mmCIF file with all atom_site columns, C-alpha atoms in Angstrom:
data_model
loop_
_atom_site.group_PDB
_atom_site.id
_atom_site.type_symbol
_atom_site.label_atom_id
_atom_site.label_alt_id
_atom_site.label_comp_id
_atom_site.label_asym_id
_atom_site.label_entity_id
_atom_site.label_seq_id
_atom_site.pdbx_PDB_ins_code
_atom_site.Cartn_x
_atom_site.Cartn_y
_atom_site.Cartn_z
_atom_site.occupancy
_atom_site.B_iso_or_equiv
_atom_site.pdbx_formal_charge
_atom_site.auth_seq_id
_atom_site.auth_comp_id
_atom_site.auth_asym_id
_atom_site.auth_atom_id
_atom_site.pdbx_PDB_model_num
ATOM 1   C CA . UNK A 1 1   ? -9.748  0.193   -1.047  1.00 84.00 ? 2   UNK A CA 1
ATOM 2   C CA . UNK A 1 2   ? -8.816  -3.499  -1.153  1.00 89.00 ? 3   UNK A CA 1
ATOM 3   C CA . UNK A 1 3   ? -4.611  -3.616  0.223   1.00 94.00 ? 4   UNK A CA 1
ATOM 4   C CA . UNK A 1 4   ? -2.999  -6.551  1.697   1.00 93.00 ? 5   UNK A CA 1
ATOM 5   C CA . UNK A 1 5   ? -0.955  -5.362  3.727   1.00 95.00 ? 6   UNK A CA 1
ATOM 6   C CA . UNK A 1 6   ? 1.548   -7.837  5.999   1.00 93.00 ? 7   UNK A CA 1
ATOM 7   C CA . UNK A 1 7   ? 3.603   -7.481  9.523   1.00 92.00 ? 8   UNK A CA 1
ATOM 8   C CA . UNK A 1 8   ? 5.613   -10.479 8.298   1.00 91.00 ? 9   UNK A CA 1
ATOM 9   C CA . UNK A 1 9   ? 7.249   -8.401  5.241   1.00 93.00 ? 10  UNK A CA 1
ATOM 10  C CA . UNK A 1 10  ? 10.052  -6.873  5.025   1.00 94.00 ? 11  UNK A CA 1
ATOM 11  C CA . UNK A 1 11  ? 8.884   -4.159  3.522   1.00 96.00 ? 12  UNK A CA 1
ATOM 12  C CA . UNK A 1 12  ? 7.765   -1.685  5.319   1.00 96.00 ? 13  UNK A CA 1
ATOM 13  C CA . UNK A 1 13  ? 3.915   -0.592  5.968   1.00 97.00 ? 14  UNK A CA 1
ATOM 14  C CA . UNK A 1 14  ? 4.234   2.681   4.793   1.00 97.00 ? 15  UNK A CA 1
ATOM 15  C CA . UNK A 1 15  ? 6.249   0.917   0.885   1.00 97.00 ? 16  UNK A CA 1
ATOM 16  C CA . UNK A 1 16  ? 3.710   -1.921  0.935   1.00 97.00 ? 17  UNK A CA 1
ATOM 17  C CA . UNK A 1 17  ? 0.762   0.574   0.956   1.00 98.00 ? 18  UNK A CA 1
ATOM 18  C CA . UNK A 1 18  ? 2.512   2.846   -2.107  1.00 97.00 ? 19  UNK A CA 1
ATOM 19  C CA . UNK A 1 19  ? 3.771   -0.215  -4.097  1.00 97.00 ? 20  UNK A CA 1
ATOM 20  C CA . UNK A 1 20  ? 0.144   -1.348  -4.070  1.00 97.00 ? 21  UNK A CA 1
ATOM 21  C CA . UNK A 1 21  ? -1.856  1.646   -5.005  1.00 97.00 ? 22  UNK A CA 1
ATOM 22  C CA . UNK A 1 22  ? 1.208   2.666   -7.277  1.00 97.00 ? 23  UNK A CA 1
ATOM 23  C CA . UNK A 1 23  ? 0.091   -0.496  -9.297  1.00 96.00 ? 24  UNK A CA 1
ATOM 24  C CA . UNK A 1 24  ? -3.381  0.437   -9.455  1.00 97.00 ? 25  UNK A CA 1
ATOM 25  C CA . UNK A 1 25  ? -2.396  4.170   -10.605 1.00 97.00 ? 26  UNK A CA 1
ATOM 26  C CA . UNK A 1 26  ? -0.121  2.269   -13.293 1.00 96.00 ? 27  UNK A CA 1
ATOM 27  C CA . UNK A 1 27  ? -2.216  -0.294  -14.763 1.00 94.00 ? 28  UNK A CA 1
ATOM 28  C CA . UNK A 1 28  ? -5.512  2.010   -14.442 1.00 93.00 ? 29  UNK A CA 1
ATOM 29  C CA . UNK A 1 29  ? -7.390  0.425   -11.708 1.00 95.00 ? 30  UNK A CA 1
ATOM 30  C CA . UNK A 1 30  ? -7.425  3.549   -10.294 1.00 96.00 ? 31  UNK A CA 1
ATOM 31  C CA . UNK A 1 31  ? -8.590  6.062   -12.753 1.00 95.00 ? 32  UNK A CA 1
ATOM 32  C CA . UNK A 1 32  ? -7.171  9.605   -13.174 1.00 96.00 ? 33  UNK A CA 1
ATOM 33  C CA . UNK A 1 33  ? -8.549  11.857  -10.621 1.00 95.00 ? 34  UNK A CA 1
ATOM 34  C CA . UNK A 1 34  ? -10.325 9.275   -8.569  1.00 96.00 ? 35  UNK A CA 1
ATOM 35  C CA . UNK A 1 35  ? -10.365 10.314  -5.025  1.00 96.00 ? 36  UNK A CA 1
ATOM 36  C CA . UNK A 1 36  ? -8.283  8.203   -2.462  1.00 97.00 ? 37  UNK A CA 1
ATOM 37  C CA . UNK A 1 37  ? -9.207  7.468   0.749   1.00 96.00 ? 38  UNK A CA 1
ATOM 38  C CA . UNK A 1 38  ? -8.444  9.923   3.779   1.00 96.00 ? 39  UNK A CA 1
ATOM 39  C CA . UNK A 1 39  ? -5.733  9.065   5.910   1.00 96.00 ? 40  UNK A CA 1
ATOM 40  C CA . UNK A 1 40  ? -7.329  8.483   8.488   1.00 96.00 ? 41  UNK A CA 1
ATOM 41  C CA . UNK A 1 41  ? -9.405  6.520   6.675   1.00 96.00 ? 42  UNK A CA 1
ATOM 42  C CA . UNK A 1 42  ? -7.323  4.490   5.435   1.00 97.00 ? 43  UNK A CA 1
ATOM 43  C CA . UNK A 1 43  ? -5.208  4.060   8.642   1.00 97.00 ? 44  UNK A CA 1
ATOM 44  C CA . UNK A 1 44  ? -8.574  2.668   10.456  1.00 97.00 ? 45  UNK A CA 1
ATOM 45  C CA . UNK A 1 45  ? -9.695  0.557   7.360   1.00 96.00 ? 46  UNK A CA 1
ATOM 46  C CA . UNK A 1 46  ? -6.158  -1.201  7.130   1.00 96.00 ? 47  UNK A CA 1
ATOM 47  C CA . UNK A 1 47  ? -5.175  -1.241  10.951  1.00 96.00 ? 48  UNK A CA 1
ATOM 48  C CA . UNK A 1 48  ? -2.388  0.848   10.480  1.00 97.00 ? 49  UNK A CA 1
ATOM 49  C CA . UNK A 1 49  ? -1.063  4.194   12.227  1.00 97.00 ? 50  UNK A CA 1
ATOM 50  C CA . UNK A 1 50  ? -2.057  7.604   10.289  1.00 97.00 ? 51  UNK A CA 1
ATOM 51  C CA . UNK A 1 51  ? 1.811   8.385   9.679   1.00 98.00 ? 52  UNK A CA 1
ATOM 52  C CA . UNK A 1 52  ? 1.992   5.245   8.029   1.00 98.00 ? 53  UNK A CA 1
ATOM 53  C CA . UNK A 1 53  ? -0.363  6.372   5.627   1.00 97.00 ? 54  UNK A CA 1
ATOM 54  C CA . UNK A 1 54  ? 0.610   9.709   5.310   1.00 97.00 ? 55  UNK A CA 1
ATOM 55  C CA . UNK A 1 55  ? 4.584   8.105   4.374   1.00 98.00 ? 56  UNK A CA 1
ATOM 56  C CA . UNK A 1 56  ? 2.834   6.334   1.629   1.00 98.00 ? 57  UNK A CA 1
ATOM 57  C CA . UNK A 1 57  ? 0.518   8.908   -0.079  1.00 98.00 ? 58  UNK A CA 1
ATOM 58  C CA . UNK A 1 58  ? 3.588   11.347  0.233   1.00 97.00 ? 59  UNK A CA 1
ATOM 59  C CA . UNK A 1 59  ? 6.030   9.246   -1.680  1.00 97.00 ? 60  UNK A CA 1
ATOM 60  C CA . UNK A 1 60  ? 2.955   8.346   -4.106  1.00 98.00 ? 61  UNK A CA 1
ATOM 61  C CA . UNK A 1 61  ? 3.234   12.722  -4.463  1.00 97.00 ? 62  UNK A CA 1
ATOM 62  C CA . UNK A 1 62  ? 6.472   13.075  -4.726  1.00 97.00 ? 63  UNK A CA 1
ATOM 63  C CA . UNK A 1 63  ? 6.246   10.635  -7.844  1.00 96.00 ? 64  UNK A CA 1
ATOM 64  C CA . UNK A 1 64  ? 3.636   12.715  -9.769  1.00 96.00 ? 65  UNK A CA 1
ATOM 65  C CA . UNK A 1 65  ? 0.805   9.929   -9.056  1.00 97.00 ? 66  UNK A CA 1
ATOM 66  C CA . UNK A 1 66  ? -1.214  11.804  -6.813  1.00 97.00 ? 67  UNK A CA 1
ATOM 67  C CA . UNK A 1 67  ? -2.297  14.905  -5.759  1.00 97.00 ? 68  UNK A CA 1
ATOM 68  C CA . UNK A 1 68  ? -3.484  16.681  -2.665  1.00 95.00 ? 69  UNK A CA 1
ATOM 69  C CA . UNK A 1 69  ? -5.313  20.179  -1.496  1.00 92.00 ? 70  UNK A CA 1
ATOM 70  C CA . UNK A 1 70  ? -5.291  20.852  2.203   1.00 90.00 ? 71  UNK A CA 1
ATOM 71  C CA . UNK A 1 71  ? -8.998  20.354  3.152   1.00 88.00 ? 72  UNK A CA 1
ATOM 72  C CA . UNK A 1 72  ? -9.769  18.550  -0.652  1.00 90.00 ? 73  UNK A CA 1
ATOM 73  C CA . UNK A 1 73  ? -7.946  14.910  0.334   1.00 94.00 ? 74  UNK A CA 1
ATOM 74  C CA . UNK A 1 74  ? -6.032  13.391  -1.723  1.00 97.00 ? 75  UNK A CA 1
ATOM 75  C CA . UNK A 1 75  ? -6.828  12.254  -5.833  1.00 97.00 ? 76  UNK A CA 1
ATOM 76  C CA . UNK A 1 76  ? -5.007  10.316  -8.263  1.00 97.00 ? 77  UNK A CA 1
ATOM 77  C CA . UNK A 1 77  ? -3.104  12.506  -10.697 1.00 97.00 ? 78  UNK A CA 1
ATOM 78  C CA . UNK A 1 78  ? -4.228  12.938  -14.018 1.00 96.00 ? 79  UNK A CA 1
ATOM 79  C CA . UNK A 1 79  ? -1.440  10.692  -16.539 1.00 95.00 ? 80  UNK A CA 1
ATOM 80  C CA . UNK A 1 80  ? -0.954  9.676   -20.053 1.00 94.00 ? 81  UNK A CA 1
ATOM 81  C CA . UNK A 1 81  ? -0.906  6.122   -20.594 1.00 93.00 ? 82  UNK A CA 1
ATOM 82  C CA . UNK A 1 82  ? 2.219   6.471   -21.898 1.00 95.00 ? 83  UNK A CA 1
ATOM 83  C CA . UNK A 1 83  ? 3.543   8.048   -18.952 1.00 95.00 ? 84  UNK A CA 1
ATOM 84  C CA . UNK A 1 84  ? 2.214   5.627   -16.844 1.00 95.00 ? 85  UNK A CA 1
ATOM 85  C CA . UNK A 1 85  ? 3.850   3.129   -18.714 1.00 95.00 ? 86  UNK A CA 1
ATOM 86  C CA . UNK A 1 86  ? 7.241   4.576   -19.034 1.00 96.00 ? 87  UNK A CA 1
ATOM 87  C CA . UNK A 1 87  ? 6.843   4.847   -14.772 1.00 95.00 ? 88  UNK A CA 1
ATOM 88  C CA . UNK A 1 88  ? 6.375   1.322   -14.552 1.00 94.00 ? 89  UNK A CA 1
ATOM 89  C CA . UNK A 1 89  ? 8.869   0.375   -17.328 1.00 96.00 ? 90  UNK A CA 1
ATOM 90  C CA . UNK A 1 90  ? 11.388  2.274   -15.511 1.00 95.00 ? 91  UNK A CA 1
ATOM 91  C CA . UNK A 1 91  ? 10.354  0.939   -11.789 1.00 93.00 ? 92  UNK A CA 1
ATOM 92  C CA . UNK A 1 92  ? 10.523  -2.598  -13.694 1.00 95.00 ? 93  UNK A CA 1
ATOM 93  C CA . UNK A 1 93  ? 14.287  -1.641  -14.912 1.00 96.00 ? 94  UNK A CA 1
ATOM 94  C CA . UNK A 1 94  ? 15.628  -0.544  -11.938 1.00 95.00 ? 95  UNK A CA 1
ATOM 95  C CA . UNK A 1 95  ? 14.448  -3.605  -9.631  1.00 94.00 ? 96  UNK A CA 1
ATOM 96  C CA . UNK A 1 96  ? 15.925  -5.554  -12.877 1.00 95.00 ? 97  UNK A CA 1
ATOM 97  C CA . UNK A 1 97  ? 18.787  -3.984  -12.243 1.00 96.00 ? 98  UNK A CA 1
ATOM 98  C CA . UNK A 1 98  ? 19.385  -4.526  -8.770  1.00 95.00 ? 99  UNK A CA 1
ATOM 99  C CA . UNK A 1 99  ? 18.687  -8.596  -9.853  1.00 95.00 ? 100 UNK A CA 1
ATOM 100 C CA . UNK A 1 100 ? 20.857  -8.841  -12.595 1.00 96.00 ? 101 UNK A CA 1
ATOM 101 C CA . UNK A 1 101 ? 23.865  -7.143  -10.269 1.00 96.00 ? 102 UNK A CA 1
ATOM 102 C CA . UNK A 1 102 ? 23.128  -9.479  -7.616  1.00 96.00 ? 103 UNK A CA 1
ATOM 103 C CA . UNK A 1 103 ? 23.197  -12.300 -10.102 1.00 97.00 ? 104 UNK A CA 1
ATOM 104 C CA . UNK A 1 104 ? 26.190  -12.186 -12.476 1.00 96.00 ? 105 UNK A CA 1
ATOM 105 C CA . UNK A 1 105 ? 28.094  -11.362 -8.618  1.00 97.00 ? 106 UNK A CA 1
ATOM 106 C CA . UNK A 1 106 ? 27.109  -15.389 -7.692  1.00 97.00 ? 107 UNK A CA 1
ATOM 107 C CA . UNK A 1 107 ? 28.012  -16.631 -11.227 1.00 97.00 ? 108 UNK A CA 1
ATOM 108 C CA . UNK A 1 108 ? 25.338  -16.421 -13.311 1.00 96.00 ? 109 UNK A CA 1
ATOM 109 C CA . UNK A 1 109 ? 25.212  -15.692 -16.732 1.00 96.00 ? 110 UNK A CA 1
ATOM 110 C CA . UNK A 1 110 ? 23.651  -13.635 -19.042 1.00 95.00 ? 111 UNK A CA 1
ATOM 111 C CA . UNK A 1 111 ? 22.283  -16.385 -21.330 1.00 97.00 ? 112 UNK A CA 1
ATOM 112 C CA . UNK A 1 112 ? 21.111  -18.012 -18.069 1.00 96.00 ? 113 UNK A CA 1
ATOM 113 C CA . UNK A 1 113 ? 19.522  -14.777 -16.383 1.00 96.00 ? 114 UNK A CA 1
ATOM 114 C CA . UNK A 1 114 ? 17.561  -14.781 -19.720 1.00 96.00 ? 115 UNK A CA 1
ATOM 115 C CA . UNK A 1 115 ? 16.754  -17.851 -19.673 1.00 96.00 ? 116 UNK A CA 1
ATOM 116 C CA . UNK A 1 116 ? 15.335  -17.874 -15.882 1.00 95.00 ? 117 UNK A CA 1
ATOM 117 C CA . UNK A 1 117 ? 13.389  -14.406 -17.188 1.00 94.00 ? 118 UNK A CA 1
ATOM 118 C CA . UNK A 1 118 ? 12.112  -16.368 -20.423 1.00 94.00 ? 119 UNK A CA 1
ATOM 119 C CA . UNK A 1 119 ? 10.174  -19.118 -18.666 1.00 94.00 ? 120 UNK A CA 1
ATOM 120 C CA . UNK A 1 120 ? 9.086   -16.874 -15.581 1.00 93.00 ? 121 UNK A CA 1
ATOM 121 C CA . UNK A 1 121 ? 7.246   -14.671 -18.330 1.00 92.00 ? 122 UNK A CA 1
ATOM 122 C CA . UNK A 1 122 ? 6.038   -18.050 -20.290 1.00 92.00 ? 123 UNK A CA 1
ATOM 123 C CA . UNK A 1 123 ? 5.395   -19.225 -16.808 1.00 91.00 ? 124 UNK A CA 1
ATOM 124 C CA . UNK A 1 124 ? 3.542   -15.988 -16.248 1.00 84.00 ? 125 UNK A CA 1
ATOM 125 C CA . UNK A 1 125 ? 1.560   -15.929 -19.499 1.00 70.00 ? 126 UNK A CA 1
ATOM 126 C CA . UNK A 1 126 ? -0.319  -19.426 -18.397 1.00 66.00 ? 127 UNK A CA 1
ATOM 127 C CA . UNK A 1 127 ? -1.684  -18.361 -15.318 1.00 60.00 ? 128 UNK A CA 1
#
């Protein structure tokens, strides 16, 4: 499983490993009940500790995108599309969120936050 992983974030190991395969559940890189790799597979293949993997598989179970069966590994959980977009819609609002609130507390306005938004998407749509 392709991750790139960094020491220099500051996000932790454990978040940078669930954000990532999170986003391959959501936009169906990852296909429902695909197998994942072991932990300790993982760990060795990304140079990380096995409780750094094990953080990020359980938080990816505790959101409903994975499963796991003691002795089976772990699998990716079997979604509607539509679920998996509502997931992402609302991970996408609540980072938004946190934005916006920083945002309107150093000045900015609303026109201008939608402004920003508008030509990071058109920005976006290029590449």
């Amino acid at each position: 499983m392709i991750l790139n992983l960094s020491e220099l974030s500051d996000e932790p190991l454990h978040a940078q490993i669930s954000r990532q395969i999170r986003a391959k559940i959501l936009s169906e890189d990852l296909s429902d009940g695909a197998d994942l790799p072991s932990i300790r597979g993982l760990a060795k293949e990304q140079r990380v500790s096995v409780i750094t993997v094990q953080r990020a598989y359980d938080d990816l179970e505790r959101e409903g995108l994975v499963q796991s069966r003691r002795g089976k590994g772990f699998w990716v959980a079997t979604l509607s599309t539509a679920r998996k977009r509502t997931m992402a819609e609302e991970r996408f609002e609540d980072a938004l969120e946190v934005l916006v609130t920083h945002a309107a507390a150093e000045g900015l306005s609303g026109a201008a936050m939608r402004r920003i938004l508008d030509e990071l998407l058109q920005k976006g749509a290029h590449e």
